[in-house]
mmCIF file of C-alpha atoms and ligand atoms in Angstrom:
data_model
loop_
_atom_site.group_PDB
_atom_site.id
_atom_site.type_symbol
_atom_site.label_atom_id
_atom_site.label_comp_id
_atom_site.label_asym_id
_atom_site.label_seq_id
_atom_site.Cartn_x
_atom_site.Cartn_y
_atom_site.Cartn_z
ATOM 1 C CA MET A 1068 -108.593 -36.057 -27.505
ATOM 2 C CA LYS A 1069 -112.395 -35.880 -27.646
ATOM 3 C CA LYS A 1070 -113.503 -37.676 -24.531
ATOM 4 C CA ILE A 1071 -111.880 -38.250 -21.154
ATOM 5 C CA ALA A 1072 -112.933 -39.736 -17.819
ATOM 6 C CA VAL A 1073 -112.277 -38.816 -14.218
ATOM 7 C CA LEU A 1074 -112.231 -41.139 -11.199
ATOM 8 C CA THR A 1075 -111.458 -41.048 -7.495
ATOM 9 C CA SER A 1076 -109.828 -44.071 -5.932
ATOM 10 C CA GLY A 1077 -108.398 -45.182 -2.568
ATOM 11 C CA GLY A 1078 -109.133 -43.283 0.642
ATOM 12 C CA ASP A 1079 -111.343 -40.244 0.064
ATOM 13 C CA ALA A 1080 -110.041 -36.793 0.957
ATOM 14 C CA PRO A 1081 -111.743 -33.412 1.467
ATOM 15 C CA GLY A 1082 -111.156 -31.350 -1.668
ATOM 16 C CA MET A 1083 -111.613 -34.241 -4.104
ATOM 17 C CA ASN A 1084 -114.910 -32.695 -5.222
ATOM 18 C CA ALA A 1085 -113.160 -29.419 -6.026
ATOM 19 C CA ALA A 1086 -110.738 -31.407 -8.189
ATOM 20 C CA ILE A 1087 -113.579 -33.274 -9.959
ATOM 21 C CA ARG A 1088 -115.313 -29.967 -10.652
ATOM 22 C CA ALA A 1089 -112.111 -28.522 -12.105
ATOM 23 C CA VAL A 1090 -111.548 -31.556 -14.331
ATOM 24 C CA VAL A 1091 -115.111 -31.437 -15.660
ATOM 25 C CA ARG A 1092 -115.196 -27.698 -16.251
ATOM 26 C CA GLY A 1093 -111.611 -27.649 -17.607
ATOM 27 C CA ALA A 1094 -112.473 -30.372 -20.117
ATOM 28 C CA ILE A 1095 -115.726 -28.721 -21.236
ATOM 29 C CA TYR A 1096 -113.918 -25.375 -21.602
ATOM 30 C CA ASN A 1097 -111.551 -27.152 -24.006
ATOM 31 C CA HIS A 1098 -114.450 -28.746 -25.950
ATOM 32 C CA VAL A 1099 -113.711 -32.203 -24.601
ATOM 33 C CA GLU A 1100 -116.480 -34.495 -23.359
ATOM 34 C CA VAL A 1101 -116.033 -35.871 -19.862
ATOM 35 C CA CYS A 1102 -117.386 -38.895 -17.997
ATOM 36 C CA GLY A 1103 -117.255 -39.848 -14.339
ATOM 37 C CA ILE A 1104 -116.271 -43.375 -13.380
ATOM 38 C CA ILE A 1105 -118.106 -44.422 -10.211
ATOM 39 C CA ARG A 1106 -116.118 -46.138 -7.402
ATOM 40 C CA GLY A 1107 -112.730 -45.786 -9.083
ATOM 41 C CA TYR A 1108 -111.222 -48.832 -10.771
ATOM 42 C CA LYS A 1109 -114.124 -50.961 -9.556
ATOM 43 C CA GLY A 1110 -116.506 -48.836 -11.636
ATOM 44 C CA MET A 1111 -114.157 -49.091 -14.610
ATOM 45 C CA ILE A 1112 -114.410 -52.890 -14.412
ATOM 46 C CA ASP A 1113 -118.183 -52.829 -13.804
ATOM 47 C CA GLY A 1114 -118.739 -50.315 -16.605
ATOM 48 C CA ASP A 1115 -120.262 -47.734 -14.229
ATOM 49 C CA ILE A 1116 -119.326 -44.767 -16.402
ATOM 50 C CA ARG A 1117 -121.613 -41.717 -16.684
ATOM 51 C CA PRO A 1118 -121.420 -38.526 -18.718
ATOM 52 C CA LEU A 1119 -120.825 -35.372 -16.668
ATOM 53 C CA LYS A 1120 -122.068 -31.944 -17.661
ATOM 54 C CA SER A 1121 -121.093 -28.632 -16.150
ATOM 55 C CA HIS A 1122 -124.207 -28.500 -13.938
ATOM 56 C CA ASP A 1123 -123.432 -31.966 -12.528
ATOM 57 C CA VAL A 1124 -120.538 -30.425 -10.623
ATOM 58 C CA SER A 1125 -122.399 -27.353 -9.398
ATOM 59 C CA ASN A 1126 -122.606 -26.919 -5.643
ATOM 60 C CA ILE A 1127 -120.003 -29.574 -4.792
ATOM 61 C CA ILE A 1128 -116.864 -27.526 -4.145
ATOM 62 C CA GLN A 1129 -117.740 -27.115 -0.461
ATOM 63 C CA LYS A 1130 -118.573 -30.781 0.151
ATOM 64 C CA GLY A 1131 -116.377 -33.436 1.766
ATOM 65 C CA GLY A 1132 -116.061 -36.972 0.355
ATOM 66 C CA THR A 1133 -116.295 -37.576 -3.372
ATOM 67 C CA ILE A 1134 -119.440 -37.433 -5.527
ATOM 68 C CA LEU A 1135 -117.870 -40.147 -7.704
ATOM 69 C CA LYS A 1136 -117.476 -42.445 -4.683
ATOM 70 C CA SER A 1137 -114.289 -44.345 -4.049
ATOM 71 C CA ALA A 1138 -113.121 -47.915 -3.565
ATOM 72 C CA ARG A 1139 -110.008 -50.035 -3.325
ATOM 73 C CA SER A 1140 -110.413 -52.645 -6.088
ATOM 74 C CA GLU A 1141 -108.835 -56.068 -5.664
ATOM 75 C CA GLU A 1142 -110.043 -57.109 -9.131
ATOM 76 C CA PHE A 1143 -108.075 -54.307 -10.790
ATOM 77 C CA ARG A 1144 -104.913 -55.961 -9.445
ATOM 78 C CA THR A 1145 -105.596 -58.855 -11.814
ATOM 79 C CA LYS A 1146 -104.905 -58.836 -15.556
ATOM 80 C CA ARG A 1147 -108.447 -60.069 -16.217
ATOM 81 C CA GLY A 1148 -109.926 -57.188 -14.236
ATOM 82 C CA ARG A 1149 -107.843 -54.672 -16.153
ATOM 83 C CA GLU A 1150 -108.871 -56.239 -19.483
ATOM 84 C CA LYS A 1151 -112.532 -55.764 -18.551
ATOM 85 C CA ALA A 1152 -111.806 -52.188 -17.553
ATOM 86 C CA TYR A 1153 -110.089 -51.461 -20.860
ATOM 87 C CA LYS A 1154 -112.984 -52.947 -22.824
ATOM 88 C CA ASN A 1155 -115.407 -50.644 -21.006
ATOM 89 C CA LEU A 1156 -113.270 -47.578 -21.683
ATOM 90 C CA LYS A 1157 -113.121 -48.486 -25.386
ATOM 91 C CA GLU A 1158 -116.888 -49.007 -25.572
ATOM 92 C CA ASN A 1159 -117.416 -45.567 -24.025
ATOM 93 C CA GLY A 1160 -114.918 -43.911 -26.394
ATOM 94 C CA ILE A 1161 -112.673 -42.732 -23.544
ATOM 95 C CA GLU A 1162 -109.236 -41.640 -24.698
ATOM 96 C CA GLY A 1163 -107.681 -40.336 -21.489
ATOM 97 C CA ILE A 1164 -108.104 -40.520 -17.720
ATOM 98 C CA VAL A 1165 -107.633 -38.211 -14.770
ATOM 99 C CA ALA A 1166 -107.098 -40.387 -11.682
ATOM 100 C CA ILE A 1167 -107.501 -38.654 -8.333
ATOM 101 C CA GLY A 1168 -106.023 -40.580 -5.399
ATOM 102 C CA GLY A 1169 -102.831 -41.697 -3.722
ATOM 103 C CA ASN A 1170 -100.072 -44.208 -4.061
ATOM 104 C CA GLY A 1171 -102.281 -47.229 -4.829
ATOM 105 C CA THR A 1172 -104.248 -45.263 -7.434
ATOM 106 C CA PHE A 1173 -101.100 -44.273 -9.314
ATOM 107 C CA THR A 1174 -99.625 -47.762 -9.074
ATOM 108 C CA GLY A 1175 -102.793 -49.078 -10.760
ATOM 109 C CA ALA A 1176 -102.696 -46.294 -13.354
ATOM 110 C CA GLU A 1177 -99.073 -46.999 -14.228
ATOM 111 C CA ILE A 1178 -99.646 -50.726 -14.786
ATOM 112 C CA PHE A 1179 -102.830 -50.054 -16.783
ATOM 113 C CA LEU A 1180 -101.093 -47.516 -18.966
ATOM 114 C CA LYS A 1181 -98.182 -49.876 -19.671
ATOM 115 C CA GLU A 1182 -100.576 -52.664 -20.663
ATOM 116 C CA PHE A 1183 -103.180 -50.748 -22.661
ATOM 117 C CA GLY A 1184 -101.625 -47.351 -23.409
ATOM 118 C CA VAL A 1185 -104.498 -45.228 -22.110
ATOM 119 C CA PRO A 1186 -102.975 -41.815 -21.275
ATOM 120 C CA THR A 1187 -103.466 -41.000 -17.597
ATOM 121 C CA VAL A 1188 -102.622 -37.983 -15.453
ATOM 122 C CA GLY A 1189 -102.873 -38.223 -11.666
ATOM 123 C CA VAL A 1190 -104.054 -35.742 -9.061
ATOM 124 C CA PRO A 1191 -102.712 -36.245 -5.516
ATOM 125 C CA GLY A 1192 -105.784 -36.748 -3.343
ATOM 126 C CA THR A 1193 -104.979 -38.207 0.079
ATOM 127 C CA ILE A 1194 -105.000 -36.811 3.587
ATOM 128 C CA ASP A 1195 -101.589 -38.419 4.229
ATOM 129 C CA ASN A 1196 -99.473 -35.906 2.251
ATOM 130 C CA ASP A 1197 -97.104 -38.754 1.504
ATOM 131 C CA LEU A 1198 -96.616 -38.327 -2.241
ATOM 132 C CA TYR A 1199 -93.291 -37.343 -3.694
ATOM 133 C CA GLY A 1200 -93.527 -34.582 -6.336
ATOM 134 C CA THR A 1201 -95.929 -32.249 -4.575
ATOM 135 C CA ASP A 1202 -95.562 -30.075 -1.496
ATOM 136 C CA TYR A 1203 -99.127 -30.844 -0.458
ATOM 137 C CA THR A 1204 -101.818 -33.374 -1.299
ATOM 138 C CA ILE A 1205 -105.524 -32.553 -1.445
ATOM 139 C CA GLY A 1206 -107.203 -33.204 1.915
ATOM 140 C CA PHE A 1207 -104.137 -32.897 4.106
ATOM 141 C CA ASP A 1208 -104.865 -29.375 5.313
ATOM 142 C CA THR A 1209 -108.471 -30.200 6.211
ATOM 143 C CA ALA A 1210 -107.423 -33.389 8.015
ATOM 144 C CA VAL A 1211 -104.853 -31.468 10.060
ATOM 145 C CA ASN A 1212 -107.455 -28.868 10.993
ATOM 146 C CA THR A 1213 -109.925 -31.581 12.001
ATOM 147 C CA ALA A 1214 -107.288 -33.291 14.144
ATOM 148 C CA LEU A 1215 -106.340 -29.938 15.684
ATOM 149 C CA ASP A 1216 -109.920 -29.207 16.593
ATOM 150 C CA ALA A 1217 -110.103 -32.582 18.360
ATOM 151 C CA ILE A 1218 -106.804 -32.019 20.162
ATOM 152 C CA ASP A 1219 -107.936 -28.614 21.410
ATOM 153 C CA LYS A 1220 -110.963 -30.332 22.941
ATOM 154 C CA ILE A 1221 -108.902 -33.148 24.402
ATOM 155 C CA ARG A 1222 -106.575 -30.585 25.943
ATOM 156 C CA ASP A 1223 -109.483 -28.992 27.810
ATOM 157 C CA THR A 1224 -110.404 -32.236 29.525
ATOM 158 C CA ALA A 1225 -106.752 -33.299 29.949
ATOM 159 C CA ASP A 1226 -106.095 -30.016 31.714
ATOM 160 C CA SER A 1227 -109.172 -30.282 33.983
ATOM 161 C CA HIS A 1228 -108.146 -33.773 35.145
ATOM 162 C CA ASP A 1229 -104.336 -33.416 35.091
ATOM 163 C CA ARG A 1230 -104.120 -36.216 32.556
ATOM 164 C CA VAL A 1231 -101.729 -37.395 29.883
ATOM 165 C CA PHE A 1232 -103.362 -38.219 26.530
ATOM 166 C CA PHE A 1233 -101.883 -40.282 23.733
ATOM 167 C CA VAL A 1234 -103.709 -39.179 20.575
ATOM 168 C CA GLU A 1235 -103.349 -41.280 17.448
ATOM 169 C CA VAL A 1236 -103.716 -39.593 14.082
ATOM 170 C CA MET A 1237 -103.841 -41.100 10.569
ATOM 171 C CA GLY A 1238 -101.101 -41.008 7.969
ATOM 172 C CA ARG A 1239 -100.433 -44.643 7.091
ATOM 173 C CA ASP A 1240 -96.585 -44.803 6.916
ATOM 174 C CA SER A 1241 -96.125 -41.060 7.029
ATOM 175 C CA GLY A 1242 -95.824 -38.667 9.974
ATOM 176 C CA TYR A 1243 -96.963 -35.492 8.172
ATOM 177 C CA ILE A 1244 -100.372 -35.239 9.839
ATOM 178 C CA ALA A 1245 -98.833 -35.998 13.248
ATOM 179 C CA VAL A 1246 -96.118 -33.353 12.986
ATOM 180 C CA GLN A 1247 -98.382 -30.552 11.778
ATOM 181 C CA THR A 1248 -101.043 -31.452 14.337
ATOM 182 C CA GLY A 1249 -98.463 -31.676 17.087
ATOM 183 C CA ILE A 1250 -97.067 -28.243 16.334
ATOM 184 C CA GLY A 1251 -100.460 -26.610 15.939
ATOM 185 C CA GLY A 1252 -101.833 -28.319 19.041
ATOM 186 C CA GLY A 1253 -98.810 -27.551 21.223
ATOM 187 C CA ALA A 1254 -98.110 -31.263 21.859
ATOM 188 C CA GLU A 1255 -95.453 -32.259 24.372
ATOM 189 C CA LEU A 1256 -94.247 -35.028 22.078
ATOM 190 C CA VAL A 1257 -94.797 -36.167 18.503
ATOM 191 C CA MET A 1258 -94.043 -39.757 17.542
ATOM 192 C CA VAL A 1259 -93.622 -40.497 13.831
ATOM 193 C CA PRO A 1260 -92.214 -43.404 11.821
ATOM 194 C CA GLU A 1261 -89.580 -41.158 10.218
ATOM 195 C CA ASN A 1262 -87.949 -40.457 13.584
ATOM 196 C CA PRO A 1263 -86.646 -43.244 15.843
ATOM 197 C CA ASP A 1264 -88.318 -43.151 19.275
ATOM 198 C CA SER A 1265 -87.895 -45.081 22.509
ATOM 199 C CA ILE A 1266 -90.306 -45.664 25.351
ATOM 200 C CA GLU A 1267 -87.612 -44.280 27.681
ATOM 201 C CA ARG A 1268 -87.713 -40.955 25.825
ATOM 202 C CA VAL A 1269 -91.493 -40.826 26.210
ATOM 203 C CA ILE A 1270 -91.271 -41.548 29.944
ATOM 204 C CA GLN A 1271 -88.488 -39.033 30.408
ATOM 205 C CA THR A 1272 -90.398 -36.274 28.562
ATOM 206 C CA LEU A 1273 -93.548 -36.873 30.607
ATOM 207 C CA SER A 1274 -91.638 -37.057 33.924
ATOM 208 C CA THR A 1275 -89.607 -33.925 33.206
ATOM 209 C CA GLY A 1276 -92.819 -32.122 32.322
ATOM 210 C CA ARG A 1277 -94.392 -33.153 35.620
ATOM 211 C CA ASP A 1278 -91.274 -31.975 37.510
ATOM 212 C CA ARG A 1279 -91.773 -28.602 35.842
ATOM 213 C CA SER A 1280 -95.375 -28.429 37.073
ATOM 214 C CA LYS A 1281 -96.853 -29.498 33.768
ATOM 215 C CA PHE A 1282 -99.898 -31.413 34.941
ATOM 216 C CA SER A 1283 -101.361 -32.380 31.581
ATOM 217 C CA SER A 1284 -99.636 -33.475 28.393
ATOM 218 C CA ILE A 1285 -100.549 -34.462 24.851
ATOM 219 C CA VAL A 1286 -98.509 -37.000 22.915
ATOM 220 C CA VAL A 1287 -99.430 -37.159 19.223
ATOM 221 C CA VAL A 1288 -98.747 -40.593 17.726
ATOM 222 C CA ALA A 1289 -98.730 -41.242 13.977
ATOM 223 C CA GLU A 1290 -100.565 -44.466 13.123
ATOM 224 C CA GLY A 1291 -97.404 -45.759 11.446
ATOM 225 C CA GLU A 1292 -95.226 -45.195 14.544
ATOM 226 C CA GLU A 1293 -92.812 -48.110 14.765
ATOM 227 C CA LEU A 1294 -92.754 -48.448 18.571
ATOM 228 C CA GLY A 1295 -96.478 -49.223 18.605
ATOM 229 C CA ASP A 1296 -99.890 -47.605 18.409
ATOM 230 C CA ALA A 1297 -101.358 -45.133 20.913
ATOM 231 C CA HIS A 1298 -103.074 -47.939 22.840
ATOM 232 C CA TYR A 1299 -99.838 -49.887 23.277
ATOM 233 C CA LEU A 1300 -97.882 -46.773 24.210
ATOM 234 C CA SER A 1301 -100.447 -45.650 26.769
ATOM 235 C CA VAL A 1302 -100.431 -49.096 28.423
ATOM 236 C CA LYS A 1303 -96.621 -49.079 28.560
ATOM 237 C CA ALA A 1304 -96.561 -45.541 29.939
ATOM 238 C CA LYS A 1305 -99.117 -46.490 32.647
ATOM 239 C CA GLU A 1306 -96.916 -49.377 33.729
ATOM 240 C CA MET A 1307 -93.871 -47.150 34.009
ATOM 241 C CA LEU A 1308 -95.597 -44.074 35.427
ATOM 242 C CA PRO A 1309 -98.201 -45.483 37.838
ATOM 243 C CA ASN A 1310 -98.757 -42.099 39.471
ATOM 244 C CA MET A 1311 -99.917 -40.465 36.260
ATOM 245 C CA ASP A 1312 -103.482 -40.589 34.964
ATOM 246 C CA ILE A 1313 -103.075 -41.710 31.348
ATOM 247 C CA ARG A 1314 -105.679 -42.041 28.583
ATOM 248 C CA MET A 1315 -105.639 -42.576 24.838
ATOM 249 C CA THR A 1316 -107.822 -41.605 21.873
ATOM 250 C CA THR A 1317 -107.671 -42.680 18.238
ATOM 251 C CA LEU A 1318 -109.087 -39.985 15.975
ATOM 252 C CA GLY A 1319 -109.594 -42.344 13.017
ATOM 253 C CA HIS A 1320 -111.842 -41.644 10.051
ATOM 254 C CA VAL A 1321 -113.189 -38.384 11.432
ATOM 255 C CA GLN A 1322 -110.025 -36.966 9.813
ATOM 256 C CA ARG A 1323 -111.202 -38.031 6.363
ATOM 257 C CA GLY A 1324 -114.516 -36.194 6.350
ATOM 258 C CA GLY A 1325 -115.891 -32.698 6.583
ATOM 259 C CA ALA A 1326 -116.027 -29.609 4.406
ATOM 260 C CA PRO A 1327 -112.686 -28.940 2.716
ATOM 261 C CA SER A 1328 -110.632 -25.989 3.962
ATOM 262 C CA ALA A 1329 -109.991 -23.030 1.649
ATOM 263 C CA ILE A 1330 -106.504 -24.421 0.984
ATOM 264 C CA ASP A 1331 -107.881 -27.798 -0.132
ATOM 265 C CA ARG A 1332 -110.580 -26.266 -2.328
ATOM 266 C CA ILE A 1333 -107.987 -24.118 -4.077
ATOM 267 C CA LEU A 1334 -105.434 -26.927 -4.339
ATOM 268 C CA GLY A 1335 -108.105 -29.299 -5.718
ATOM 269 C CA SER A 1336 -109.187 -26.702 -8.277
ATOM 270 C CA ARG A 1337 -105.627 -25.958 -9.400
ATOM 271 C CA LEU A 1338 -104.547 -29.565 -9.682
ATOM 272 C CA GLY A 1339 -107.762 -30.741 -11.352
ATOM 273 C CA LEU A 1340 -107.342 -28.127 -14.049
ATOM 274 C CA ALA A 1341 -103.590 -28.796 -14.358
ATOM 275 C CA ALA A 1342 -104.319 -32.498 -14.859
ATOM 276 C CA VAL A 1343 -106.779 -31.845 -17.718
ATOM 277 C CA GLU A 1344 -104.492 -29.324 -19.348
ATOM 278 C CA GLY A 1345 -101.556 -31.720 -18.992
ATOM 279 C CA LEU A 1346 -103.561 -34.566 -20.525
ATOM 280 C CA LEU A 1347 -104.653 -32.405 -23.476
ATOM 281 C CA GLU A 1348 -101.063 -31.270 -24.023
ATOM 282 C CA GLY A 1349 -100.049 -34.918 -24.387
ATOM 283 C CA LYS A 1350 -98.644 -35.576 -20.921
ATOM 284 C CA HIS A 1351 -99.280 -38.994 -19.462
ATOM 285 C CA ASN A 1352 -97.960 -41.260 -16.756
ATOM 286 C CA VAL A 1353 -97.472 -38.224 -14.519
ATOM 287 C CA MET A 1354 -99.008 -36.698 -11.421
ATOM 288 C CA ALA A 1355 -99.839 -32.994 -11.355
ATOM 289 C CA GLY A 1356 -98.552 -31.501 -8.110
ATOM 290 C CA ILE A 1357 -97.585 -28.178 -6.590
ATOM 291 C CA ILE A 1358 -94.018 -27.253 -5.727
ATOM 292 C CA ASN A 1359 -93.238 -23.766 -4.396
ATOM 293 C CA ASP A 1360 -96.688 -22.644 -5.516
ATOM 294 C CA LYS A 1361 -96.092 -23.732 -9.131
ATOM 295 C CA VAL A 1362 -97.682 -26.662 -10.952
ATOM 296 C CA ASN A 1363 -95.220 -29.507 -11.325
ATOM 297 C CA TYR A 1364 -95.626 -32.796 -13.237
ATOM 298 C CA CYS A 1365 -93.827 -35.728 -11.665
ATOM 299 C CA SER A 1366 -93.658 -39.224 -13.165
ATOM 300 C CA PHE A 1367 -95.892 -41.834 -11.534
ATOM 301 C CA HIS A 1368 -92.754 -43.862 -11.045
ATOM 302 C CA ASP A 1369 -91.126 -41.190 -8.872
ATOM 303 C CA SER A 1370 -94.272 -40.191 -7.032
ATOM 304 C CA ILE A 1371 -94.832 -43.840 -6.056
ATOM 305 C CA ASN A 1372 -91.268 -44.936 -5.387
ATOM 306 C CA LYS A 1373 -89.476 -41.927 -3.979
ATOM 307 C CA LYS A 1374 -89.951 -41.210 -0.299
ATOM 308 C CA LYS A 1375 -91.160 -37.726 0.472
ATOM 309 C CA PRO A 1376 -88.852 -36.531 3.244
ATOM 310 C CA LEU A 1377 -90.280 -35.176 6.480
ATOM 311 C CA ASN A 1378 -88.831 -31.869 7.633
ATOM 312 C CA HIS A 1379 -86.892 -32.897 10.745
ATOM 313 C CA GLU A 1380 -86.544 -29.250 11.669
ATOM 314 C CA LEU A 1381 -90.221 -29.396 12.615
ATOM 315 C CA ILE A 1382 -89.702 -32.298 15.023
ATOM 316 C CA ARG A 1383 -86.769 -30.450 16.599
ATOM 317 C CA MET A 1384 -89.085 -27.477 17.008
ATOM 318 C CA VAL A 1385 -91.734 -29.527 18.866
ATOM 319 C CA ASN A 1386 -89.062 -30.683 21.311
ATOM 320 C CA ILE A 1387 -87.879 -27.130 21.980
ATOM 321 C CA LEU A 1388 -91.276 -25.510 22.229
ATOM 322 C CA SER A 1389 -92.744 -28.126 24.552
ATOM 323 C CA ILE A 1390 -90.318 -27.639 27.468
HETATM 324 O O1 F6P B 457 -104.617 -43.064 2.947
HETATM 325 C C1 F6P B 457 -105.561 -42.429 3.730
HETATM 326 C C2 F6P B 457 -105.849 -43.221 4.970
HETATM 327 O O2 F6P B 457 -106.842 -42.546 5.726
HETATM 328 C C3 F6P B 457 -104.644 -43.536 5.851
HETATM 329 O O3 F6P B 457 -104.263 -42.456 6.662
HETATM 330 C C4 F6P B 457 -105.131 -44.749 6.613
HETATM 331 O O4 F6P B 457 -104.033 -45.549 6.999
HETATM 332 C C5 F6P B 457 -105.984 -45.453 5.605
HETATM 333 O O5 F6P B 457 -106.358 -44.494 4.628
HETATM 334 C C6 F6P B 457 -107.227 -46.094 6.162
HETATM 335 O O6 F6P B 457 -107.847 -46.794 5.125
HETATM 336 P P1 F6P B 457 -109.342 -47.360 5.191
HETATM 337 O O7 F6P B 457 -110.271 -46.191 5.089
HETATM 338 O O8 F6P B 457 -109.433 -48.245 4.006
HETATM 339 O O9 F6P B 457 -109.479 -48.038 6.500
#
């Protein structure tokens, strides 16, 4: 392989730049030319493909976002869009791809590879930590720390005013961010899609807390929670607990930005390099992940289709430690 390309696609995640840097430097170290595709699959279709040299990735390891920009491309879902993308890769002499992103990115990569046979290795870059085949995804640790910082601040004001706060965190269909944030932030309750909840349980937890002289409480709600979002839950709780002062906050995209934590910089570097090395060794249709601190290659098929289980022991722990 003489020339490869790297792209970031889907929701950005802190640590993606560390992964890009590792791909570029890993390729150059192995005497392989490398290009960056701007705005993920959209840039592949538009032909926005630029050569990257070692100095192009200097001074980016500490930066949030992605220097290659990201997008969710509707056109890449069509056969015509993918044909255009393939034509552009051919014209640029690109023989392999490193795709940094999440579920949607790998779904696109798998279809593209089946149709046109361009070898692709994935790097798990999403704050959601919802990909099977890796213990952690790039950006998750930073997002949890950002959410924790916000919760610490919310707790100050909740405590001053004897209030209950419902705090909604990201995670799409996964409760990973919510559970870690809930534990680290000392939440009274964590509500995640992986664990069935009832409004009665919420009311009971808040009432029992008040009976035990707990005047402020934090309930962390994953955005995918099946009972409803933090707004809905706070309205319901107000109806059922009229004597409590209840507020809600949605943390939103603040969780996607900011300088990557040490963990995400290191994870991005390891997985970026592992992806290039995997590609050059002839691996394709796989995602490079980390399991028990060792690099692990998992098929796109499994990483997309298998559900990464949440550790229910952690939810049990929140319930015990919040009494
Ligand atoms: O996948 C990352 C993520 O931030 C999810 O947690 C969230 O559901 C989604 O992306 C938001 O997507 P967008 O930035 O397109 O609104």
